[in-house]
CSV table of C-alpha atoms and ligand atoms in Angstrom, one decimal:
chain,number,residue,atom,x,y,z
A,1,UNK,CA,-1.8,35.0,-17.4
A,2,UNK,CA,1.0,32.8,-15.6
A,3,UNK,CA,1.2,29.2,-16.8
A,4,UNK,CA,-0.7,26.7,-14.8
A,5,UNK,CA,1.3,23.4,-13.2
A,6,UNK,CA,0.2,21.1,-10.5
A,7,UNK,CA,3.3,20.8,-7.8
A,8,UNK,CA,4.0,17.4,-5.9
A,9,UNK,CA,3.2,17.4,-2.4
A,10,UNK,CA,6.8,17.1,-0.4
A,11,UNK,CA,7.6,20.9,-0.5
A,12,UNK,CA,4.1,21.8,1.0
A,13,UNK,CA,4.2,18.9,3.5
A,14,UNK,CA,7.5,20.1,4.8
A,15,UNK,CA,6.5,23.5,5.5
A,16,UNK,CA,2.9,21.8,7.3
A,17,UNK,CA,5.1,19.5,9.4
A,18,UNK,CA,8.8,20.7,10.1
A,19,UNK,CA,8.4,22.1,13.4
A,20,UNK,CA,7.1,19.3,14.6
A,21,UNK,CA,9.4,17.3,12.8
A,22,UNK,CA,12.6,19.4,14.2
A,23,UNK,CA,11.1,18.9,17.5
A,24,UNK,CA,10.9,14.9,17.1
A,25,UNK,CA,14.4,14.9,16.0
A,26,UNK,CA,15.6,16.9,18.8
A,27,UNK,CA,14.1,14.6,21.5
A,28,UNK,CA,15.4,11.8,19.4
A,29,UNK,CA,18.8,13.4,19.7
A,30,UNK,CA,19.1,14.5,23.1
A,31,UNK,CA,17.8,10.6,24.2
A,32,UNK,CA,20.8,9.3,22.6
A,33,UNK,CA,18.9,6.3,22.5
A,34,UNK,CA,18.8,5.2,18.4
A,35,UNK,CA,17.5,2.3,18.1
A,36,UNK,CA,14.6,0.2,19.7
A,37,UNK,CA,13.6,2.3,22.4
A,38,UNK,CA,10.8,4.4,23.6
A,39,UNK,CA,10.2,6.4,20.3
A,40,UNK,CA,9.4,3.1,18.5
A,41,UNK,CA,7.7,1.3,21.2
A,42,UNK,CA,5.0,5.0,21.2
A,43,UNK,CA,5.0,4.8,17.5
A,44,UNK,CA,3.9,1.0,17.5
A,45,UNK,CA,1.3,2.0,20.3
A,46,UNK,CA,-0.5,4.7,18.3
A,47,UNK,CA,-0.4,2.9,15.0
A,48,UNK,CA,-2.2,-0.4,17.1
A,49,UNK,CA,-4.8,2.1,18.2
A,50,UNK,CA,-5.3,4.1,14.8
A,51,UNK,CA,-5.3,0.4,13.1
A,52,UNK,CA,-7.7,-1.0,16.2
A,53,UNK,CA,-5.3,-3.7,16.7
A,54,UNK,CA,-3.9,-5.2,19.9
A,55,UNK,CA,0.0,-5.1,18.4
A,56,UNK,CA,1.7,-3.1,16.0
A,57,UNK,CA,5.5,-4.2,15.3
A,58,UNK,CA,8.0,-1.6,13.3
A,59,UNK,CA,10.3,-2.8,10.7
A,60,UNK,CA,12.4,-0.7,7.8
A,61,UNK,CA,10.1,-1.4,5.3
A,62,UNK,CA,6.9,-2.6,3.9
A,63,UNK,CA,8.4,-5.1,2.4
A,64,UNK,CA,10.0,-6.2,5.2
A,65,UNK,CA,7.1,-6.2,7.1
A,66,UNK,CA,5.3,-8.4,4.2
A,67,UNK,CA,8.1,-11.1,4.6
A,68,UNK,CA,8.3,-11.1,8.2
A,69,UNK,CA,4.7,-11.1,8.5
A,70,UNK,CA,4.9,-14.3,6.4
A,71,UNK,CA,7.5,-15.9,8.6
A,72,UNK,CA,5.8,-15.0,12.1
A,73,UNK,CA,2.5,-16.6,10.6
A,74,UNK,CA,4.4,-19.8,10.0
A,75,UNK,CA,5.3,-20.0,6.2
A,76,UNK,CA,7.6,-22.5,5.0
A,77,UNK,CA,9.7,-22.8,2.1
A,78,UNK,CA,7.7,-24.1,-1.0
A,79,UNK,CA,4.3,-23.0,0.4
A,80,UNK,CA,1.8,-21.7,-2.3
A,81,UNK,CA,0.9,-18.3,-1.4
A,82,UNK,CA,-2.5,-16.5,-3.3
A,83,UNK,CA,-1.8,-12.9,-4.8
A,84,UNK,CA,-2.0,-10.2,-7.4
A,85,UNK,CA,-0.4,-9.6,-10.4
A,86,UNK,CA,-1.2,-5.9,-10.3
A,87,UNK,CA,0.6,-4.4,-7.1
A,88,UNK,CA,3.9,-3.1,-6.5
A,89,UNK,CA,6.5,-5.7,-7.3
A,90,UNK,CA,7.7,-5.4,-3.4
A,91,UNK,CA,4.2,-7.5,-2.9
A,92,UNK,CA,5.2,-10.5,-4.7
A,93,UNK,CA,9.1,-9.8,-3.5
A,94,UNK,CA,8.5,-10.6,0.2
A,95,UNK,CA,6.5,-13.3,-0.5
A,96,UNK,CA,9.4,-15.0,-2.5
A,97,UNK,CA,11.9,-13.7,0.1
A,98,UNK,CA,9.7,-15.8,3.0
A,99,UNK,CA,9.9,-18.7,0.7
A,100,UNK,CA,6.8,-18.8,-0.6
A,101,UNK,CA,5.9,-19.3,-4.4
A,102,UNK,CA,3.2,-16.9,-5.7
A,103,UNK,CA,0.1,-18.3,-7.4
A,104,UNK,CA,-1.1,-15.3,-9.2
A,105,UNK,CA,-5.1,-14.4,-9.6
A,106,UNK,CA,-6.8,-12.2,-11.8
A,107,UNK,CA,-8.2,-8.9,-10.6
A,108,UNK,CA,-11.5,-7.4,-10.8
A,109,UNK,CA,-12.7,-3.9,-12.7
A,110,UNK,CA,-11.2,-2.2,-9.6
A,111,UNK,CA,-7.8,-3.3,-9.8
A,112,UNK,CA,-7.9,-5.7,-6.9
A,113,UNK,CA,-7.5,-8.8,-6.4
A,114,UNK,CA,-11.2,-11.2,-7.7
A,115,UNK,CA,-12.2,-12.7,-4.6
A,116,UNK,CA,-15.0,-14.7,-6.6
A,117,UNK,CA,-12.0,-15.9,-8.6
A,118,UNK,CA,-9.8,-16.4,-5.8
A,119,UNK,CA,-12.4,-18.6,-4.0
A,120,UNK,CA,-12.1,-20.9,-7.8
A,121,UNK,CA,-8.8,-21.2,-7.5
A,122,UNK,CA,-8.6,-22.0,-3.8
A,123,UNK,CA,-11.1,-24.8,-4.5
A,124,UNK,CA,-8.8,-26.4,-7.5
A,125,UNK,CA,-5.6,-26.2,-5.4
A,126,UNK,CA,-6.0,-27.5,-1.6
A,127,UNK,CA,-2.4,-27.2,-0.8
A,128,UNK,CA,-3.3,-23.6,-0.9
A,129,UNK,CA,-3.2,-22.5,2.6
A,130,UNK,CA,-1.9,-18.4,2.2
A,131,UNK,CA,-3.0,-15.5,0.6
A,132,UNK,CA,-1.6,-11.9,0.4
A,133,UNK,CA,-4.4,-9.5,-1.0
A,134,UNK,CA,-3.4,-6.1,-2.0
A,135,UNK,CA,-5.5,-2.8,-1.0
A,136,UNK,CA,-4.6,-1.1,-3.9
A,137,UNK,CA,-4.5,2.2,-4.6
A,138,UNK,CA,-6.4,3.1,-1.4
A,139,UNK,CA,-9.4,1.0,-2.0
A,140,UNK,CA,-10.1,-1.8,0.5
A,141,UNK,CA,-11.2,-4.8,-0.7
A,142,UNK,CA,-14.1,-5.9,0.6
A,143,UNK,CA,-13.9,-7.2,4.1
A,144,UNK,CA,-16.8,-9.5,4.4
A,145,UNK,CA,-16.1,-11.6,1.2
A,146,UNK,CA,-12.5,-11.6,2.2
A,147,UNK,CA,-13.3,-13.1,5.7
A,148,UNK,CA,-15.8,-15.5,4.2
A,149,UNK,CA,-13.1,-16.7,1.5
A,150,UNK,CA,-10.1,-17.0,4.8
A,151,UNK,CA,-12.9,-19.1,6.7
A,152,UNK,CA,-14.4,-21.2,4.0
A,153,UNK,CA,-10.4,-22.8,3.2
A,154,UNK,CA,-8.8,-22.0,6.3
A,155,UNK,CA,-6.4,-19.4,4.9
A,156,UNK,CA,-3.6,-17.8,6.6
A,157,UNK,CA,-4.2,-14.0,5.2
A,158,UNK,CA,-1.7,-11.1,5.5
A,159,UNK,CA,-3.5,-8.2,3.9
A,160,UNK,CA,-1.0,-5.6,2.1
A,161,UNK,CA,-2.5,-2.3,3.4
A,162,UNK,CA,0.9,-0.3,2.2
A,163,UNK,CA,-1.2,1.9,0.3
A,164,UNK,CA,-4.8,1.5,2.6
A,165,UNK,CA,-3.2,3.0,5.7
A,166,UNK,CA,-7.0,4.0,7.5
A,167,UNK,CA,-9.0,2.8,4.8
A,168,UNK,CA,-12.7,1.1,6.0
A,169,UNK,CA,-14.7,-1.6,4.7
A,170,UNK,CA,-18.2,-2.1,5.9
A,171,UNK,CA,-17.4,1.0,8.9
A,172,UNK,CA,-13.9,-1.5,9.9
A,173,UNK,CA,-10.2,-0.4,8.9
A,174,UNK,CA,-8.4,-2.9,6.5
A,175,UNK,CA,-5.9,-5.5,8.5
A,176,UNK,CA,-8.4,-7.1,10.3
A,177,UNK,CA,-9.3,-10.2,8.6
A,178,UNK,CA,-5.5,-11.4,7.9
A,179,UNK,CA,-3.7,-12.7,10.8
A,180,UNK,CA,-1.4,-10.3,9.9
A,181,UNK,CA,-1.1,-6.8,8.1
A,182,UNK,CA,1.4,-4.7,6.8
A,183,UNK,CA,2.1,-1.4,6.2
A,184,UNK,CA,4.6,1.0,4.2
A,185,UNK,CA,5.8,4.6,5.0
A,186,UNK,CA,8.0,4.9,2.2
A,187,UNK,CA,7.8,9.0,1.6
A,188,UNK,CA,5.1,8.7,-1.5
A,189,UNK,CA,2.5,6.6,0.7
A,190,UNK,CA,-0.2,8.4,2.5
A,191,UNK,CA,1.7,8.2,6.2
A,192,UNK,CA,5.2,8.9,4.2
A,193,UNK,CA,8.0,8.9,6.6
A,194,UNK,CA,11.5,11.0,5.7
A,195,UNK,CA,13.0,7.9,4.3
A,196,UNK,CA,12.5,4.3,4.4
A,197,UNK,CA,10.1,2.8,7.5
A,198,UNK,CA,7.1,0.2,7.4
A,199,UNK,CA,5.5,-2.0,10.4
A,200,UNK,CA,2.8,-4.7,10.6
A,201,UNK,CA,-0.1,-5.3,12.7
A,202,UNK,CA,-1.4,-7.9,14.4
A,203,UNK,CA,-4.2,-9.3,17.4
A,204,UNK,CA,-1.7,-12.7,17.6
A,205,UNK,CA,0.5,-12.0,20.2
A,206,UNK,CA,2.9,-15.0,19.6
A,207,UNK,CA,2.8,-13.7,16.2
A,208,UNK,CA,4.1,-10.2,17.2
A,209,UNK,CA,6.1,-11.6,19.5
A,210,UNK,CA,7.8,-13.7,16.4
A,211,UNK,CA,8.0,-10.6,14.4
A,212,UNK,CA,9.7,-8.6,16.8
A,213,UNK,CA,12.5,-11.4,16.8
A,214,UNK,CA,12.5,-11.4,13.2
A,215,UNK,CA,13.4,-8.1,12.4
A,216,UNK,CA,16.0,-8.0,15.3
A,217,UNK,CA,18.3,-11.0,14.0
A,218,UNK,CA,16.2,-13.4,15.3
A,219,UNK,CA,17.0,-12.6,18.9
A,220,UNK,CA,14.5,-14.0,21.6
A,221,UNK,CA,16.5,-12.6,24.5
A,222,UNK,CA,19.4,-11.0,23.8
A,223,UNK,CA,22.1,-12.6,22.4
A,224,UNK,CA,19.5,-15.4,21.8
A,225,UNK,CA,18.9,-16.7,18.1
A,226,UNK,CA,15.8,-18.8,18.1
A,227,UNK,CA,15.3,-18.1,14.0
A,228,UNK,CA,17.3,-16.8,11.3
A,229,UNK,CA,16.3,-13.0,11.7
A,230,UNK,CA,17.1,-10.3,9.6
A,231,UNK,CA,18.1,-6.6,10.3
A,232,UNK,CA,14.5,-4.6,9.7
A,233,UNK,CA,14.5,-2.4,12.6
A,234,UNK,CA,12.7,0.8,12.6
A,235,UNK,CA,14.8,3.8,13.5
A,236,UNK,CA,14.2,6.1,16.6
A,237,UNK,CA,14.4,8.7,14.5
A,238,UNK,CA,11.6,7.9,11.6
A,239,UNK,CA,9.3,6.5,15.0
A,240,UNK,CA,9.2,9.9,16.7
A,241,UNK,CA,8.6,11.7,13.0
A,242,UNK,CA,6.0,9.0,12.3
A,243,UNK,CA,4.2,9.5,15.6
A,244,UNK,CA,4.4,13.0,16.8
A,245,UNK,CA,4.5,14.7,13.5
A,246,UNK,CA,2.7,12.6,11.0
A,247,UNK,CA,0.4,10.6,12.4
A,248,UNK,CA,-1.6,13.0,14.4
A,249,UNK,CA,-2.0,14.7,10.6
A,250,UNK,CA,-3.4,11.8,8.7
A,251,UNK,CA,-6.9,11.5,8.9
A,252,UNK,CA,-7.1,15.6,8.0
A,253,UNK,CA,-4.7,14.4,4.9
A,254,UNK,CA,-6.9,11.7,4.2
A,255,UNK,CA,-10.2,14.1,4.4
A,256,UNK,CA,-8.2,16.3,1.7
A,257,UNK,CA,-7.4,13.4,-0.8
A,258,UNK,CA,-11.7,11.8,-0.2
A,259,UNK,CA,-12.6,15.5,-1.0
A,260,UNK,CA,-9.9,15.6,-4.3
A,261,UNK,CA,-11.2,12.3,-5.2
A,262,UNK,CA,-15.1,13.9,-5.1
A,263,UNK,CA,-14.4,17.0,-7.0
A,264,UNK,CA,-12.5,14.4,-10.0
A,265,UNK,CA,-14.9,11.7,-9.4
A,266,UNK,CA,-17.7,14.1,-10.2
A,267,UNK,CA,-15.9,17.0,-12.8
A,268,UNK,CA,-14.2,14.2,-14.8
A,269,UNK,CA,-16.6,14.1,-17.9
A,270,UNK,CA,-14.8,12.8,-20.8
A,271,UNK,CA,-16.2,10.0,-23.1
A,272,UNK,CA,-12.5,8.5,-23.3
A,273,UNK,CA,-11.1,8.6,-19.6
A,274,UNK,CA,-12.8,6.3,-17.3
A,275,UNK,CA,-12.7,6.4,-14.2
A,276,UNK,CA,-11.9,3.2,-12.3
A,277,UNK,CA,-14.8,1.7,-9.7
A,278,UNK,CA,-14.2,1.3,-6.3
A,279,UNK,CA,-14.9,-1.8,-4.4
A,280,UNK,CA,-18.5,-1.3,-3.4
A,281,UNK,CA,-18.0,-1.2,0.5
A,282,UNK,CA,-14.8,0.8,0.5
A,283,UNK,CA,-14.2,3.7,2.6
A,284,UNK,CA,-10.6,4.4,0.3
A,285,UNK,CA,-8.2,6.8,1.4
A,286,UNK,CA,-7.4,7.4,-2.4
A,287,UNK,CA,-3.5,6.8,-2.3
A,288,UNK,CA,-3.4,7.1,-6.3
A,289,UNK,CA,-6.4,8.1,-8.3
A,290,UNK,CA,-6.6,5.6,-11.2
A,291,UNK,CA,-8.7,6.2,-14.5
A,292,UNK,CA,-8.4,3.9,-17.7
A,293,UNK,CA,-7.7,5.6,-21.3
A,294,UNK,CA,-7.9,3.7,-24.2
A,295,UNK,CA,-4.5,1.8,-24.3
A,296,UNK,CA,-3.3,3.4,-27.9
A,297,UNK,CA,-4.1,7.0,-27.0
A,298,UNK,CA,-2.6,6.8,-22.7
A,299,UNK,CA,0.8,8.0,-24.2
A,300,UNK,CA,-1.0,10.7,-25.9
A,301,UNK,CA,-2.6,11.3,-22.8
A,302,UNK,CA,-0.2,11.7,-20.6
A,303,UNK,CA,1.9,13.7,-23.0
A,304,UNK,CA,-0.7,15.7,-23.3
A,305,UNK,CA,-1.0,16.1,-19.6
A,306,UNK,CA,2.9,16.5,-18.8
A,307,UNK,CA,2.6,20.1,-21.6
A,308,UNK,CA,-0.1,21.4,-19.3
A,309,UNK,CA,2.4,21.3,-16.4
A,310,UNK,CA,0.3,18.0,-15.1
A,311,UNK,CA,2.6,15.1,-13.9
A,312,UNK,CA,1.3,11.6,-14.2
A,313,UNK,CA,2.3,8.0,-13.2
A,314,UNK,CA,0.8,4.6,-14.8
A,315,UNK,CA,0.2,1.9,-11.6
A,316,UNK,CA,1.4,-1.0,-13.4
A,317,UNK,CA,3.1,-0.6,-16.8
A,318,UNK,CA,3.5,-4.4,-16.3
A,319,UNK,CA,2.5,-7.3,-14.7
A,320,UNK,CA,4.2,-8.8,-11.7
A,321,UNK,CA,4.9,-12.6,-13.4
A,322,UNK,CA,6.3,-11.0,-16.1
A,323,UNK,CA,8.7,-9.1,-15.4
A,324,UNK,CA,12.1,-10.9,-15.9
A,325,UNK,CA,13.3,-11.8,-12.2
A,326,UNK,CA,10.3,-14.1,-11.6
A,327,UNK,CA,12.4,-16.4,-13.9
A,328,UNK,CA,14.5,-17.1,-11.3
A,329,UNK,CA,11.4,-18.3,-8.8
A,330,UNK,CA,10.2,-21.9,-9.8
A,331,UNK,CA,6.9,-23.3,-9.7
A,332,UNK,CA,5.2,-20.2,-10.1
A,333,UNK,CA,1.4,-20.6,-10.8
A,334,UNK,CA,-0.4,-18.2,-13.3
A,335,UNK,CA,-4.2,-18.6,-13.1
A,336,UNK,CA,-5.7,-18.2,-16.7
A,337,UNK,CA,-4.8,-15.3,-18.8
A,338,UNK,CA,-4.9,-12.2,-16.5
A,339,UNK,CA,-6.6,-10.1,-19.1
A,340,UNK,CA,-8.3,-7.7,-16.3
A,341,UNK,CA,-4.6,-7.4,-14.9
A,342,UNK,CA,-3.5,-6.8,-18.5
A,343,UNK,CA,-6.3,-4.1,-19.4
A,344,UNK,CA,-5.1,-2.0,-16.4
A,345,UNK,CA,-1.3,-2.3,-16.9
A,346,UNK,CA,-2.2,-1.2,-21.2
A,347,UNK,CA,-5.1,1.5,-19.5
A,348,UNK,CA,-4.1,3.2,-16.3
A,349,UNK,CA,-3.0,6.2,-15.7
A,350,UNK,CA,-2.8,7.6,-12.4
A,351,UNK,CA,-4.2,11.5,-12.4
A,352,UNK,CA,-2.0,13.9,-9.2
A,353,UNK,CA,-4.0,13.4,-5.9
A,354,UNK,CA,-2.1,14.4,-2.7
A,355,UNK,CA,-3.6,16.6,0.3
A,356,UNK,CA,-1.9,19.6,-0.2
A,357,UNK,CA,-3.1,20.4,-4.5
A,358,UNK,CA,-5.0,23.6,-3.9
A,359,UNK,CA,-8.8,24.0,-5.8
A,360,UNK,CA,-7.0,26.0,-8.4
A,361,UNK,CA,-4.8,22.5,-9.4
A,362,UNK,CA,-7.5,20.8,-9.3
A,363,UNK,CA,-9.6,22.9,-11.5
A,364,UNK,CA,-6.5,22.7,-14.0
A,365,UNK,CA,-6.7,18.8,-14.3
A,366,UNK,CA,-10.0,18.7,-14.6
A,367,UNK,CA,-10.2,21.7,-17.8
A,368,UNK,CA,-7.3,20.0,-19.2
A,369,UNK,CA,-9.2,16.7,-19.2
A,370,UNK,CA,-11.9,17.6,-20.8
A,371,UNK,CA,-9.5,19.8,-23.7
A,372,UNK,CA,-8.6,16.8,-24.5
A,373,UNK,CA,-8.7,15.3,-28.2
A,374,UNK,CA,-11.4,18.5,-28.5
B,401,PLP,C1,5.1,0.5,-1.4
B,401,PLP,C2,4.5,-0.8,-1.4
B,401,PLP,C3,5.1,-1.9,-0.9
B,401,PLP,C4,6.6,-1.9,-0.4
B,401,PLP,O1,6.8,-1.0,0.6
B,401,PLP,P1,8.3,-0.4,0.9
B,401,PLP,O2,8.2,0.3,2.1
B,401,PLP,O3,8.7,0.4,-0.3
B,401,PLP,O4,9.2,-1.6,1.0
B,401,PLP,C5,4.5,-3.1,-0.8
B,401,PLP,N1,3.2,-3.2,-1.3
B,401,PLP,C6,2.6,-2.2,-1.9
B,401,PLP,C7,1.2,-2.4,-2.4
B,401,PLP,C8,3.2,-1.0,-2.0
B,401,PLP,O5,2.5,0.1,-2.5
């Protein structure tokens, strides 16, 4: 009998996608045109339509598109700005980069941010007029509460969709309730570009009109500097990939990772690996798949895992205010003792879910789950 591993996605994605891919870059080549042109103005186009939004506006990252999201929506230096501690640290970095200082919430037994709490802390701090919730891991939070909380104190939202890219709550994608959201193709996400690429979405023109200066040096017109811009264009080259070969493959990818996310939802039967809840009216596109091990056995775990050929990840080891270069930021806010937050950064683990694992990877993880400790 051969030795059973579960293989990372990339390999199998490039041999699903390189004509196409080959084909972009050829048009992108014989255009000669490199940068801002056609390719990224189709790109932006499609991912409107896919998001249901008027405006779509690329940048060359998703955190980038956080911070410039941030300054198109008006921000200004000081402003308090609602958030996670449990996301990528980019999250929290493009808020700081905007100028903003993070007031940190707890999150809920799904990993995202507690919009119950939230709506607390909102009432005890008026000056709070921002709020960057995270979709995490796939899951969108729910849409309703999150629209209720932005109405009842008048918040300016950007939601982080950089790992919700299609996800639905109550039947409507995520990035509609923010003024603003933003997405990430960095090559792990679910749309994963060949290297770096991101973009936000919008139905506020002046906003996306803002943004497009914003990641162009602040130019209005050219040669034009109404604001103090940055350089966060997205290539030609990653727009034509993005649109003609990745795109058009997503929601088939995503149908793969709801139908992984089924067979472990349903086979994973072990009294010490808990799978985490999703958000009760999420439609998640299952970016990660999280479950919670008791935090003195996860190394064990994963160990454990990593000799049955089974990689791993752990989505957060640690918490966003504590890690050491949120020294530098003053006047941080840290609302009670983030022990939900905690948990998950001492519990998670994060089991392989991608759309190209075959059944017979997927029958591996789940045997080797329930071997162990038996
Ligand atoms: C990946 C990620 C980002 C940053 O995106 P980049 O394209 O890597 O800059 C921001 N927020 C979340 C939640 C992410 O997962």
């Amino acid at each position: 009998m051969t030795e059973r591993t579960v293989q990372g996605g990339f390999a199998r994605q490039w041999a699903a996608v390189e004509s196409a891919v080959l084909d972009a870059t050829r048009r992108v080549g014989e255009s000669g045109w490199y940068i801002l042109g056609q390719e990224v103005a189709s790109f932006e186009a499609e991912l409107a339509r896919f998001q249901g939004r008027r405006e779509a506006v690329g940048c060359a990252s998703g955190l980038d598109a956080i911070e410039i999201g941030l300054r198109a929506m008006g921000l200004e230096r000081g402003a308090r700005v609602l958030t996670t501690p449990l996301s990528a640290f980019a999250t929290t970095l493009a808020v700081v980069r905007a100028g903003g200082v993070p007031v940190f919430v707890d999150v809920d037994e799904s990993g995202l941010l507690d919009l119950d709490l939230a709506a607390e802390v909102l009432e005890e701090h008026e000056d709070l007029r921002f709020a960057v919730p995270v979709h995490l891991f796939g899951h969108a939070l729910d849409r309703v509460a999150l629209a209720a909380l932005r109405d009842r104190f008048e918040l300016h939202v950007l939601e982080d969709c950089a790992q919700a890219i299609g996800a639905h709550s109550h039947g409507a994608p995520v990035g509609g309730v923010g003024r603003v959201a933003a997405f990430s193709f960095y090559p792990t996400k679910n749309l994963g570009a060949l290297g770096d690429a991101g973009a936000l979405t919008t139905d506020d023109d002046p906003v996306a009109e803002s943004a497009r200066a914003l990641r162009d040096y602040g130019q209005s017109a050219k040669y034009v500097h109404d604001s103090l811009g940055l350089n966060s264009r997205l290539d030609e080259l990653q727009a034509a990939i993005l649109r003609s070969a990745l795109l058009p493959r997503l929601p088939e990818w995503t149908a793969r990772r709801s139908e992984i996310a089924d067979r472990y939802r349903s086979g994973l039967e072990h009294p010490e690996v808990c799978v985490v809840p999703t958000p009760a009216s999420s439609t998640s596109v299952w970016h990660l798949f999280p479950v919670r091990v008791p935090g003195e056995l996860r190394d064990d775990f994963t160990a454990y895992l990593r000799t049955a050929g089974i990689p791993t990840a752990v989505h957060y080891p640690g918490l966003i205010p504590d890690q050491h270069a949120m020294a530098a930021v003053e006047g941080v806010v840290v609302h009670g003792e983030l022990a939900t937050a905690r948990a998950f950064a001492a519990e998670e683990v994060s089991l392989p879910i991608h759309p190209f694992l075959d059944e017979g990877e997927i029958d591996h993880v789940l045997e080797t789950v329930a071997g162990w400790r038996a």
